[in-house]
Short mmCIF file of C-alpha atoms in Angstrom, two decimals:
data_model
loop_
_atom_site.label_atom_id
_atom_site.label_comp_id
_atom_site.label_asym_id
_atom_site.label_seq_id
_atom_site.Cartn_x
_atom_site.Cartn_y
_atom_site.Cartn_z
CA MET A 288 -9.00 27.28 -6.34
CA ALA A 289 -5.53 28.32 -7.49
CA THR A 290 -5.40 30.99 -4.78
CA ALA A 291 -6.43 28.62 -1.99
CA GLN A 292 -4.16 28.54 1.05
CA ASN A 293 -4.45 24.81 1.69
CA LEU A 294 -7.24 23.35 -0.43
CA SER A 295 -8.08 19.86 0.89
CA PHE A 296 -10.31 16.97 -0.21
CA VAL A 297 -12.42 16.21 2.86
CA LEU A 298 -14.65 13.24 3.70
CA GLU A 299 -17.66 14.37 5.75
CA GLY A 300 -19.62 11.12 5.73
CA ILE A 301 -20.57 8.16 3.56
CA HIS A 302 -20.42 9.30 -0.10
CA LYS A 303 -20.19 12.87 1.15
CA VAL A 304 -17.04 14.79 0.25
CA LYS A 305 -16.14 18.42 -0.28
CA PHE A 306 -13.22 20.70 -1.10
CA GLU A 307 -12.29 22.86 1.86
CA ASP A 308 -9.69 25.59 2.14
CA ARG A 309 -7.94 24.86 5.42
CA PRO A 310 -5.16 26.77 7.19
CA ILE A 311 -1.61 26.07 6.05
CA PRO A 312 -0.18 23.61 8.61
CA GLU A 313 2.60 24.76 10.92
CA LEU A 314 5.96 23.15 11.62
CA LYS A 315 5.50 22.10 15.25
CA ASP A 316 8.91 20.50 15.67
CA PRO A 317 12.35 21.72 14.48
CA HIS A 318 12.74 18.38 12.62
CA ASP A 319 9.52 18.89 10.63
CA VAL A 320 9.27 19.77 6.94
CA MET A 321 6.37 21.08 4.89
CA ILE A 322 5.63 19.39 1.57
CA ASN A 323 3.74 20.78 -1.40
CA VAL A 324 1.93 17.55 -2.35
CA LYS A 325 2.22 16.86 -6.09
CA TYR A 326 0.66 13.42 -6.64
CA THR A 327 -1.52 11.13 -4.54
CA GLY A 328 -2.63 7.60 -5.39
CA ILE A 329 -6.06 6.31 -4.43
CA CYS A 330 -5.90 3.31 -2.10
CA GLY A 331 -8.61 0.77 -1.34
CA SER A 332 -8.77 2.01 2.25
CA ASP A 333 -9.57 5.55 1.05
CA VAL A 334 -12.41 4.18 -1.07
CA HIS A 335 -13.61 2.03 1.84
CA TYR A 336 -13.89 5.06 4.14
CA TRP A 337 -15.75 6.94 1.39
CA GLU A 338 -18.10 3.97 0.87
CA HIS A 339 -18.69 2.87 4.46
CA GLY A 340 -17.38 5.60 6.77
CA ALA A 341 -15.31 3.10 8.74
CA ILE A 342 -12.78 0.28 8.59
CA GLY A 343 -13.20 -2.02 11.56
CA SER A 344 -12.86 0.03 14.74
CA PHE A 345 -11.63 3.11 12.84
CA VAL A 346 -14.76 5.21 12.37
CA VAL A 347 -14.95 8.63 10.67
CA LYS A 348 -16.64 10.77 13.32
CA ASP A 349 -15.38 14.18 12.18
CA PRO A 350 -14.51 15.55 8.72
CA MET A 351 -11.23 13.96 7.58
CA VAL A 352 -8.88 14.73 4.69
CA LEU A 353 -8.39 11.61 2.55
CA GLY A 354 -5.22 10.25 0.91
CA HIS A 355 -1.93 8.71 2.05
CA GLU A 356 -0.03 7.56 -1.08
CA SER A 357 1.82 10.77 -1.89
CA ALA A 358 4.94 12.47 -3.14
CA GLY A 359 5.78 16.15 -3.27
CA VAL A 360 8.30 18.95 -3.08
CA ILE A 361 9.73 20.38 0.14
CA SER A 362 8.53 23.97 0.57
CA LYS A 363 9.74 24.72 4.12
CA VAL A 364 12.10 23.09 6.62
CA GLY A 365 12.46 23.27 10.39
CA SER A 366 15.53 24.69 12.09
CA ALA A 367 17.00 21.25 12.92
CA VAL A 368 16.48 19.67 9.48
CA LYS A 369 19.78 18.59 7.92
CA ALA A 370 19.04 15.94 5.27
CA LEU A 371 16.52 17.91 3.20
CA LYS A 372 16.21 21.37 1.72
CA VAL A 373 13.53 23.45 0.01
CA GLY A 374 12.98 22.14 -3.52
CA ASP A 375 13.86 18.50 -2.80
CA ARG A 376 11.42 15.96 -4.25
CA VAL A 377 10.35 13.31 -1.75
CA ALA A 378 8.22 10.22 -1.24
CA MET A 379 6.09 10.69 1.87
CA GLU A 380 5.76 7.94 4.50
CA PRO A 381 2.35 8.77 5.98
CA GLY A 382 2.47 7.15 9.43
CA ILE A 383 4.18 8.94 12.32
CA SER A 384 5.08 6.61 15.18
CA CYS A 385 5.47 7.77 18.78
CA ARG A 386 9.08 6.42 19.00
CA ARG A 387 8.56 5.67 22.71
CA CYS A 388 6.37 2.56 23.06
CA GLU A 389 7.77 -0.98 23.22
CA PRO A 390 7.13 -1.84 19.54
CA CYS A 391 8.86 1.39 18.47
CA LYS A 392 11.86 0.70 20.71
CA ALA A 393 12.00 -2.88 19.40
CA GLY A 394 12.28 -1.61 15.82
CA LYS A 395 8.69 -2.50 14.89
CA TYR A 396 7.40 1.04 14.58
CA ASN A 397 4.64 -0.04 12.17
CA LEU A 398 3.06 -1.69 15.23
CA CYS A 399 3.28 1.53 17.28
CA GLU A 400 0.62 1.74 19.97
CA ASN A 401 0.12 5.45 19.26
CA MET A 402 0.52 5.61 15.47
CA ALA A 403 -0.74 8.77 13.77
CA PHE A 404 -1.49 7.50 10.26
CA ALA A 405 -2.71 9.75 7.47
CA ALA A 406 -6.39 9.34 6.52
CA THR A 407 -7.05 6.97 9.42
CA PRO A 408 -9.45 8.55 11.94
CA PRO A 409 -8.88 10.91 13.61
CA TYR A 410 -5.86 11.97 11.50
CA ASP A 411 -6.09 13.96 8.27
CA GLY A 412 -4.58 12.60 5.08
CA THR A 413 -2.40 14.00 2.32
CA LEU A 414 -4.96 15.11 -0.29
CA ALA A 415 -4.18 18.73 0.42
CA LYS A 416 -1.95 21.42 -1.00
CA TYR A 417 0.43 21.18 1.98
CA TYR A 418 1.29 18.44 4.45
CA VAL A 419 3.78 18.33 7.34
CA LEU A 420 5.99 15.35 8.24
CA PRO A 421 9.17 14.75 10.26
CA GLU A 422 12.17 14.84 7.91
CA ASP A 423 13.02 11.18 8.53
CA PHE A 424 9.63 10.15 7.12
CA CYS A 425 10.49 11.81 3.81
CA TYR A 426 12.65 9.98 1.27
CA LYS A 427 14.51 12.03 -1.31
CA LEU A 428 13.86 10.85 -4.84
CA PRO A 429 16.84 10.20 -7.15
CA GLU A 430 16.98 12.37 -10.28
CA GLN A 431 15.83 9.53 -12.53
CA MET A 432 12.63 9.01 -10.51
CA SER A 433 9.49 11.01 -11.26
CA LEU A 434 7.10 12.34 -8.65
CA GLN A 435 4.42 10.05 -10.09
CA GLU A 436 6.66 7.08 -9.32
CA GLY A 437 7.28 8.63 -5.91
CA ALA A 438 3.57 8.40 -5.11
CA LEU A 439 3.72 4.64 -5.69
CA VAL A 440 6.52 4.15 -3.17
CA GLU A 441 3.81 3.77 -0.51
CA PRO A 442 2.02 0.71 -1.99
CA LEU A 443 5.39 -0.70 -3.09
CA SER A 444 6.59 -0.43 0.51
CA VAL A 445 3.57 -2.47 1.61
CA ALA A 446 4.64 -5.16 -0.87
CA VAL A 447 8.28 -4.94 0.22
CA HIS A 448 7.22 -5.50 3.83
CA ILE A 449 5.06 -8.50 2.89
CA VAL A 450 7.82 -10.13 0.84
CA ARG A 451 10.39 -9.46 3.57
CA GLN A 452 7.99 -11.01 6.11
CA ALA A 453 7.93 -14.08 3.85
CA GLY A 454 11.73 -14.20 3.75
CA VAL A 455 11.70 -14.77 -0.02
CA SER A 456 15.14 -15.83 -1.25
CA PRO A 457 16.68 -16.70 -4.65
CA GLY A 458 15.33 -19.82 -6.32
CA GLN A 459 12.10 -20.04 -4.33
CA SER A 460 8.58 -20.52 -5.68
CA VAL A 461 6.05 -17.88 -4.64
CA ILE A 462 2.26 -17.89 -5.09
CA VAL A 463 0.51 -14.51 -4.77
CA PHE A 464 -3.27 -14.48 -4.30
CA GLY A 465 -4.88 -11.27 -5.56
CA ALA A 466 -3.61 -9.36 -8.59
CA GLY A 467 -4.60 -5.88 -7.46
CA PRO A 468 -1.94 -3.18 -7.00
CA VAL A 469 -0.38 -4.68 -3.85
CA GLY A 470 -0.53 -8.24 -5.20
CA LEU A 471 1.11 -7.20 -8.46
CA LEU A 472 3.81 -5.35 -6.55
CA CYS A 473 4.38 -8.41 -4.34
CA CYS A 474 4.98 -10.37 -7.56
CA ALA A 475 7.45 -7.74 -8.74
CA VAL A 476 9.32 -7.62 -5.43
CA ALA A 477 9.48 -11.43 -5.19
CA THR A 478 11.01 -11.46 -8.68
CA ALA A 479 13.49 -8.75 -7.67
CA PHE A 480 14.42 -10.86 -4.62
CA GLY A 481 15.31 -13.76 -6.92
CA ALA A 482 12.25 -16.02 -6.82
CA SER A 483 12.42 -18.49 -9.71
CA LYS A 484 8.66 -19.00 -9.94
CA VAL A 485 6.06 -16.31 -9.26
CA VAL A 486 2.42 -17.25 -9.85
CA ALA A 487 -0.39 -14.68 -9.72
CA VAL A 488 -3.85 -15.96 -8.71
CA ASP A 489 -7.09 -14.05 -9.30
CA ILE A 490 -10.68 -14.59 -10.40
CA GLN A 491 -10.63 -11.59 -12.78
CA GLN A 492 -9.13 -12.45 -16.15
CA ALA A 493 -8.29 -8.81 -16.92
CA ARG A 494 -6.07 -8.65 -13.84
CA LEU A 495 -4.34 -11.89 -14.78
CA ASP A 496 -3.79 -10.59 -18.32
CA PHE A 497 -2.11 -7.53 -16.83
CA ALA A 498 -0.04 -9.71 -14.50
CA GLN A 499 1.23 -11.65 -17.51
CA GLN A 500 2.62 -8.37 -18.84
CA TYR A 501 4.09 -7.55 -15.44
CA GLY A 502 6.69 -10.27 -15.30
CA VAL A 503 5.02 -13.15 -13.45
CA THR A 504 6.04 -16.67 -14.40
CA SER A 505 2.44 -17.78 -14.81
CA THR A 506 -1.14 -17.09 -13.74
CA PHE A 507 -3.90 -19.22 -12.26
CA THR A 508 -7.68 -18.90 -12.25
CA PRO A 509 -9.25 -20.85 -9.36
CA SER A 510 -12.36 -22.92 -9.98
CA GLN A 511 -15.42 -23.13 -7.71
CA VAL A 512 -14.17 -26.35 -6.13
CA PRO A 513 -12.72 -27.20 -2.70
CA ALA A 514 -9.47 -25.38 -1.90
CA THR A 515 -7.57 -28.66 -1.82
CA GLU A 516 -8.49 -29.25 -5.48
CA ASN A 517 -7.40 -25.77 -6.54
CA ALA A 518 -4.17 -26.23 -4.62
CA GLU A 519 -3.49 -29.55 -6.32
CA ARG A 520 -4.07 -28.06 -9.78
CA LEU A 521 -1.83 -25.13 -8.86
CA ARG A 522 0.96 -27.55 -7.95
CA GLN A 523 0.55 -29.64 -11.08
CA GLU A 524 0.26 -26.78 -13.57
CA ASN A 525 3.32 -25.02 -12.16
CA ASP A 526 5.50 -28.06 -11.48
CA LEU A 527 5.70 -27.25 -7.75
CA GLY A 528 6.35 -30.80 -6.63
CA ALA A 529 5.40 -31.16 -2.98
CA GLY A 530 4.27 -27.54 -2.87
CA ALA A 531 5.30 -23.90 -3.05
CA ASP A 532 7.91 -22.37 -0.77
CA VAL A 533 5.90 -19.21 -0.10
CA ALA A 534 2.22 -18.25 -0.34
CA ILE A 535 1.16 -14.62 0.00
CA ASP A 536 -2.46 -13.54 0.27
CA ALA A 537 -3.09 -10.01 -0.98
CA SER A 538 -6.83 -10.52 -1.44
CA GLY A 539 -8.34 -11.10 1.98
CA ALA A 540 -10.68 -13.68 0.39
CA GLU A 541 -11.33 -16.79 2.50
CA PRO A 542 -10.98 -19.28 -0.40
CA SER A 543 -7.57 -17.78 -1.20
CA VAL A 544 -6.43 -18.22 2.40
CA HIS A 545 -7.46 -21.88 2.29
CA THR A 546 -5.79 -22.52 -1.05
CA GLY A 547 -2.64 -20.74 0.11
CA ILE A 548 -2.31 -23.00 3.14
CA HIS A 549 -2.92 -26.14 1.08
CA VAL A 550 -0.56 -25.26 -1.79
CA LEU A 551 2.49 -24.92 0.48
CA ARG A 552 5.12 -27.61 0.98
CA ASN A 553 5.90 -28.91 4.45
CA GLY A 554 7.70 -26.16 6.34
CA GLY A 555 6.59 -23.49 3.86
CA THR A 556 5.78 -19.87 4.71
CA TYR A 557 2.37 -18.18 4.53
CA VAL A 558 1.96 -14.39 4.85
CA GLN A 559 -1.41 -12.65 5.22
CA GLY A 560 -1.21 -9.23 3.61
CA GLY A 561 -4.80 -8.74 2.45
CA MET A 562 -7.53 -7.67 4.82
CA GLY A 563 -10.92 -9.33 4.53
CA ARG A 564 -13.62 -10.25 7.00
CA SER A 565 -12.56 -10.00 10.63
CA GLU A 566 -13.08 -13.74 11.19
CA ILE A 567 -12.93 -16.69 8.79
CA GLN A 568 -12.74 -20.47 8.90
CA PHE A 569 -9.15 -21.68 8.78
CA PRO A 570 -7.55 -25.03 7.78
CA ILE A 571 -5.75 -25.42 11.08
CA MET A 572 -4.93 -29.13 10.69
CA ALA A 573 -3.01 -28.53 7.47
CA ALA A 574 -1.18 -25.59 9.03
CA CYS A 575 -0.15 -27.73 12.02
CA SER A 576 0.73 -30.98 10.25
CA LYS A 577 2.85 -29.16 7.64
CA GLU A 578 4.51 -27.07 10.36
CA LEU A 579 3.98 -23.89 8.37
CA ASN A 580 5.42 -20.51 9.21
CA ILE A 581 2.40 -18.20 9.33
CA LYS A 582 2.82 -14.44 9.58
CA GLY A 583 0.76 -11.30 9.34
CA SER A 584 1.95 -8.16 7.58
CA PHE A 585 0.90 -4.61 8.42
CA ARG A 586 1.93 -1.53 6.46
CA TYR A 587 5.73 -1.09 6.42
CA GLY A 588 8.63 -0.80 8.82
CA SER A 589 12.28 0.08 9.09
CA GLY A 590 14.06 0.09 5.74
CA ASP A 591 11.00 -0.70 3.60
CA TYR A 592 10.58 2.78 2.09
CA LYS A 593 14.30 3.10 1.42
CA LEU A 594 14.37 -0.27 -0.33
CA ALA A 595 11.25 0.59 -2.34
CA VAL A 596 12.86 3.78 -3.64
CA GLY A 597 15.96 1.76 -4.57
CA LEU A 598 13.95 -0.89 -6.42
CA ILE A 599 12.24 1.76 -8.54
CA SER A 600 15.31 3.90 -9.21
CA SER A 601 17.39 0.86 -10.20
CA GLY A 602 14.72 -0.34 -12.62
CA LYS A 603 14.16 -3.62 -10.77
CA VAL A 604 10.49 -2.74 -10.20
CA ASP A 605 8.52 -0.75 -12.79
CA VAL A 606 5.67 1.09 -11.09
CA LYS A 607 4.91 3.32 -14.09
CA LYS A 608 3.05 0.43 -15.74
CA LEU A 609 0.54 0.44 -12.88
CA ILE A 610 -0.46 4.08 -13.38
CA THR A 611 -3.74 4.06 -15.30
CA GLY A 612 -4.05 7.84 -15.44
CA THR A 613 -3.83 11.15 -13.62
CA VAL A 614 -6.70 13.52 -12.85
CA LYS A 615 -6.73 17.12 -11.66
CA PHE A 616 -7.25 17.83 -7.98
CA GLU A 617 -10.72 19.21 -8.73
CA GLN A 618 -11.70 15.81 -10.20
CA ALA A 619 -10.87 13.83 -7.06
CA GLU A 620 -14.44 12.64 -6.43
CA GLN A 621 -14.76 11.42 -10.02
CA ALA A 622 -11.50 9.50 -9.58
CA PHE A 623 -12.86 7.80 -6.45
CA THR A 624 -15.98 6.78 -8.36
CA GLU A 625 -13.93 5.22 -11.14
CA VAL A 626 -11.65 3.36 -8.73
CA LYS A 627 -14.72 2.00 -6.90
CA ALA A 628 -16.02 0.78 -10.29
CA GLY A 629 -12.77 -1.18 -10.74
CA LYS A 630 -11.41 0.91 -13.60
CA GLY A 631 -7.66 0.62 -14.11
CA ILE A 632 -4.91 -0.32 -11.67
CA LYS A 633 -3.74 2.89 -9.98
CA THR A 634 -5.18 6.37 -10.46
CA LEU A 635 -3.20 9.44 -9.33
CA ILE A 636 -4.65 12.79 -8.26
CA ALA A 637 -2.42 15.74 -9.16
CA GLY A 638 -1.73 18.30 -6.47
CA ILE A 639 -2.01 22.07 -6.43
CA ASP A 640 1.11 24.00 -7.37
CA GLU A 641 2.43 26.71 -5.11
#
């Protein structure tokens, strides 16, 4: 395997993966760079494709390289590249927008109509020895940041985008539903933005125990009662008065959505970051009568990656605590199995050295 040109971890079908030596990718544009991928985190979407072969309308029809949470070292640069050089360590933003459609021109490139996103059919992901990106989708890591931390810039950027969508400001109270990697990072970003109260909500005690060590103000375990009752207990136990300023759902679970709407004060802000079933029941009367600001959040946009790198390098967000362990590239399938079983918070797959 050490002599492979571009060894890649390929999904062929449901629970069917293989290692395949593919051609080294070419720089197709003078602004492109080639990265020797060093670390890749396993995301829930990767596991979902491995488990089900599809996410919504995105169906794996042809073999596809998995992975999109990556960092690496620049190994080749195009003739027009100015900001990066061979040997630079970078966090890799894995979605290339077209730059021409209306959302792109409006500065919402995460909503690009022609997005080419790594490990989303039909585009290959980053679990390979080499990967090519435009230079402006690579973010140079400061000296004090490790490549392992660089791999977590991707999920941190998701959290940054969610918290920016919520407009979290100093002194606010924030409730985060779901204490998985993105939920935990939302808690950390909300704290970094100055929130005075940050409450993590989950049904798994182990996740809440971890959240307690990750700087949240408090945690909450919902009961199997109506959402209005859970919301009332949330308010009382956390001294939220008329309700929280911000509720973020990072779970996709319908009961969490309901509780999030009910726990907010009049005029509060709700952001949906977690993806669950395509359709759910929704407490529309509460949303209307409280005149809530309700927003979706999808991936990350302008400035999110840059801010995420800054939050890590400044010490305001500690992503190292989320790293459960690192496995060799050859153990990628085993790592997927363990993540599916719910082991740990974030598992990294090491890359193949040049």
